Amino acid sequence: MSQVKGKQAQKSQETRRRILAAAGELFIELGYGNTSLQDVAERAGVAVQTIYFTFRNKRNLLKELVDVTVAGDVESLATMDRPWFAKAMNTRTAGEHLRAHVEGVTAILERVALITEVLHSAAAIEPELDELRQQGLEQRYLVQETAARAMLGKPEAVTNVTVDRAADILFGVLSPELYLLFVRDRSWSAPQWEQWACVTLSVQLVEGQATS
């Protein structure tokens, strides 16, 4: 790639990042339905035609925003292929696995919880986005199910909980909705929420922590 083309690609990526950042801010501040692409263009400092050329429409803009926010970067790498997930899977005991898993999920929720709420609201306005919402739920459950299966096969794991039940527990406690309830609505810090989630889940999933 020539130096000129390299600079053009870098400039294009920077413009894309600015548009996504502006869209994320406005969707959260004003709501998806109340945000126009002109609003996004003004916040990002670009022409509205640039947004149409890059994303075609507001729906596609939200779709890419969700993907990038979940990932934390522009790499096309699924959650279960991320280093934090592999680190958690390679822990020795169920307790260690749970702590590493909650830490990794908390980092994602700090980024994605508000955007997930935007997506759920947007799906009520544009039915085409409901498929993306459903896919997000299915992918999130698969992550928790995979973690639960590995966790229950390790020392210290409880023996009276099925994989499905453990996955449901992880899916519910480590949800964007519950995270926002505590962190946004009750003003907890993310570390406070992480500690609470870890203790709460340990009672359910780690031997010696469980109650009758």
Coordinates of C-alpha atoms in Angstrom, one line a residue:
M1 CA 0.0 0.0 0.0
S2 CA 1.4 3.4 -1.0
Q3 CA 1.9 6.1 1.7
V4 CA -0.9 8.2 0.2
K5 CA -3.4 5.3 0.3
G6 CA -2.2 4.5 3.8
K7 CA -2.9 8.1 5.0
Q8 CA -6.3 8.0 3.2
A9 CA -7.3 4.8 5.0
Q10 CA -6.1 6.2 8.3
K11 CA -8.2 9.3 7.7
S12 CA -11.2 7.3 6.8
Q13 CA -10.9 5.2 9.9
E14 CA -10.6 8.3 12.1
T15 CA -13.7 9.8 10.4
R16 CA -15.6 6.5 11.1
R17 CA -14.6 6.6 14.7
R18 CA -15.7 10.2 15.1
I19 CA -19.1 9.4 13.6
L20 CA -19.6 6.3 15.8
A21 CA -18.6 8.2 18.9
A22 CA -20.9 11.1 18.1
A23 CA -23.8 8.7 17.3
G24 CA -23.3 6.9 20.6
E25 CA -23.3 10.1 22.6
L26 CA -26.5 11.4 20.9
F27 CA -28.4 8.1 20.9
I28 CA -27.9 8.0 24.7
E29 CA -28.6 11.7 25.3
L30 CA -31.6 12.1 23.0
G31 CA -32.7 8.6 22.2
Y32 CA -32.5 6.8 18.8
G33 CA -35.8 8.1 17.5
N34 CA -35.0 11.8 18.4
T35 CA -31.5 11.7 16.8
S36 CA -31.1 12.6 13.1
L37 CA -28.1 11.9 11.0
Q38 CA -27.8 15.7 10.6
D39 CA -27.4 15.8 14.4
V40 CA -24.7 13.1 14.3
A41 CA -22.9 14.9 11.4
E42 CA -22.8 18.2 13.3
R43 CA -21.5 16.5 16.5
A44 CA -18.9 14.6 14.5
G45 CA -17.8 17.6 12.4
V46 CA -18.5 16.0 9.1
A47 CA -21.0 16.5 6.2
V48 CA -24.2 14.4 6.5
Q49 CA -23.4 13.0 3.1
T50 CA -20.3 11.4 4.6
I51 CA -22.5 9.5 7.0
Y52 CA -24.8 8.3 4.2
F53 CA -21.8 7.3 2.1
T54 CA -20.2 5.4 5.0
F55 CA -23.2 3.8 6.7
R56 CA -26.1 4.4 4.3
N57 CA -28.7 4.9 7.0
K58 CA -29.2 5.4 10.8
R59 CA -30.1 1.7 11.3
N60 CA -26.7 0.5 9.9
L61 CA -25.0 3.2 12.0
L62 CA -26.5 1.8 15.1
K63 CA -25.7 -1.8 14.1
E64 CA -22.0 -1.0 13.7
L65 CA -22.0 1.1 16.9
V66 CA -23.3 -1.9 18.8
D67 CA -20.7 -4.3 17.3
V68 CA -17.8 -1.9 18.0
T69 CA -19.0 -1.1 21.5
V70 CA -19.3 -4.7 22.5
A71 CA -15.9 -5.5 21.1
G72 CA -14.2 -2.4 22.5
D73 CA -12.4 -2.0 19.2
V74 CA -12.9 -2.4 15.5
E75 CA -11.4 -5.9 15.3
S76 CA -13.8 -8.6 14.1
L77 CA -13.2 -10.9 17.1
A78 CA -16.1 -12.6 18.8
T79 CA -16.4 -12.4 22.6
M80 CA -15.4 -16.0 23.2
D81 CA -12.2 -15.4 21.1
R82 CA -11.1 -12.5 23.2
P83 CA -8.1 -12.9 25.5
W84 CA -10.1 -12.2 28.7
F85 CA -12.5 -15.0 28.0
A86 CA -9.6 -17.5 27.2
K87 CA -7.9 -16.4 30.4
A88 CA -11.1 -17.2 32.4
M89 CA -11.6 -20.5 30.7
N90 CA -8.0 -21.5 31.6
T91 CA -8.3 -20.9 35.3
R92 CA -8.0 -24.0 37.6
T93 CA -11.0 -23.7 39.9
A94 CA -14.6 -22.6 39.6
G95 CA -14.0 -19.8 42.0
E96 CA -11.1 -18.4 40.0
H97 CA -13.1 -18.8 36.8
L98 CA -16.1 -17.0 38.1
R99 CA -14.0 -14.0 39.4
A100 CA -12.2 -13.7 36.0
H101 CA -15.4 -14.1 34.1
V102 CA -17.2 -11.4 36.1
E103 CA -14.3 -9.1 35.7
G104 CA -14.3 -9.5 31.9
V105 CA -18.1 -9.1 31.6
T106 CA -18.1 -6.0 33.8
A107 CA -15.6 -4.3 31.5
I108 CA -18.0 -5.1 28.6
L109 CA -21.0 -3.8 30.5
E110 CA -19.3 -0.5 31.3
R111 CA -19.1 0.1 27.5
V112 CA -22.3 -1.6 26.3
A113 CA -25.1 -1.3 28.8
L114 CA -26.4 2.0 27.7
I115 CA -26.1 1.2 24.0
T116 CA -28.0 -2.1 24.7
E117 CA -30.8 0.0 26.2
V118 CA -30.7 2.2 23.1
L119 CA -31.0 -0.9 20.8
H120 CA -34.0 -2.2 22.7
S121 CA -35.8 1.1 22.4
A122 CA -34.8 1.4 18.7
A123 CA -36.2 -2.1 18.0
A124 CA -39.6 -0.8 19.1
I125 CA -39.4 1.9 16.5
E126 CA -37.8 0.0 13.7
P127 CA -38.8 -3.7 13.6
E128 CA -35.8 -4.5 11.4
L129 CA -33.6 -3.9 14.4
D130 CA -35.4 -6.5 16.5
E131 CA -33.4 -9.2 14.8
L132 CA -30.2 -7.5 15.9
R133 CA -31.6 -7.3 19.4
Q134 CA -32.5 -11.0 19.4
Q135 CA -29.1 -12.0 18.0
G136 CA -27.4 -10.0 20.8
L137 CA -29.4 -11.9 23.4
E138 CA -28.6 -15.2 21.8
Q139 CA -24.9 -14.4 21.6
R140 CA -24.8 -13.2 25.2
Y141 CA -26.5 -16.4 26.4
L142 CA -24.1 -18.5 24.4
V143 CA -21.2 -16.8 26.2
Q144 CA -22.7 -17.5 29.6
E145 CA -23.6 -21.1 28.7
T146 CA -20.1 -21.8 27.5
A147 CA -18.6 -20.3 30.7
A148 CA -21.1 -22.2 32.9
R149 CA -20.3 -25.5 31.3
A150 CA -16.6 -25.0 31.8
M151 CA -17.0 -23.6 35.3
L152 CA -19.1 -26.5 36.6
G153 CA -16.5 -29.0 35.4
K154 CA -13.8 -27.5 37.7
P155 CA -12.9 -28.1 41.3
E156 CA -15.0 -26.0 43.8
A157 CA -18.0 -26.0 41.5
V158 CA -21.4 -26.9 43.1
T159 CA -22.8 -30.3 42.1
N160 CA -26.5 -29.6 42.4
V161 CA -26.9 -27.1 39.6
T162 CA -27.2 -28.0 35.9
V163 CA -25.4 -26.2 33.1
D164 CA -28.7 -24.7 31.9
R165 CA -29.5 -23.4 35.4
A166 CA -26.0 -22.0 35.8
A167 CA -26.2 -20.3 32.4
D168 CA -29.5 -18.8 33.3
I169 CA -28.1 -17.4 36.6
L170 CA -25.1 -15.9 34.8
F171 CA -27.3 -14.5 32.1
G172 CA -29.6 -12.8 34.5
V173 CA -27.1 -11.5 37.1
L174 CA -24.6 -10.3 34.5
S175 CA -27.2 -8.5 32.4
P176 CA -27.1 -4.9 31.1
E177 CA -30.4 -4.3 32.7
L178 CA -29.3 -5.3 36.2
Y179 CA -26.0 -3.4 35.7
L180 CA -27.8 -0.2 34.9
L181 CA -30.2 -0.6 37.8
F182 CA -27.3 -0.6 40.2
V183 CA -24.7 1.6 38.5
R184 CA -26.9 4.2 36.8
D185 CA -30.0 4.2 38.9
R186 CA -28.5 3.6 42.3
S187 CA -25.2 5.3 41.7
W188 CA -23.0 2.3 42.4
S189 CA -19.4 2.3 41.0
A190 CA -18.6 -0.4 38.5
P191 CA -16.1 -2.0 40.9
Q192 CA -18.8 -2.1 43.6
W193 CA -21.2 -3.8 41.2
E194 CA -18.5 -6.3 40.1
Q195 CA -17.8 -7.3 43.7
W196 CA -21.5 -7.7 44.4
A197 CA -22.1 -9.8 41.3
C198 CA -19.1 -12.0 42.1
V199 CA -20.4 -12.6 45.7
T200 CA -23.9 -13.2 44.5
L201 CA -22.9 -15.7 41.9
S202 CA -20.5 -17.4 44.2
V203 CA -23.3 -18.3 46.5
Q204 CA -25.1 -20.0 43.6
L205 CA -22.2 -21.6 41.8
V206 CA -19.1 -22.2 44.1
E207 CA -18.9 -25.0 46.6
G208 CA -18.5 -23.7 50.2
Q209 CA -20.2 -20.4 49.3
A210 CA -23.7 -22.0 48.5
T211 CA -26.5 -21.8 51.0
S212 CA -29.4 -24.2 51.4

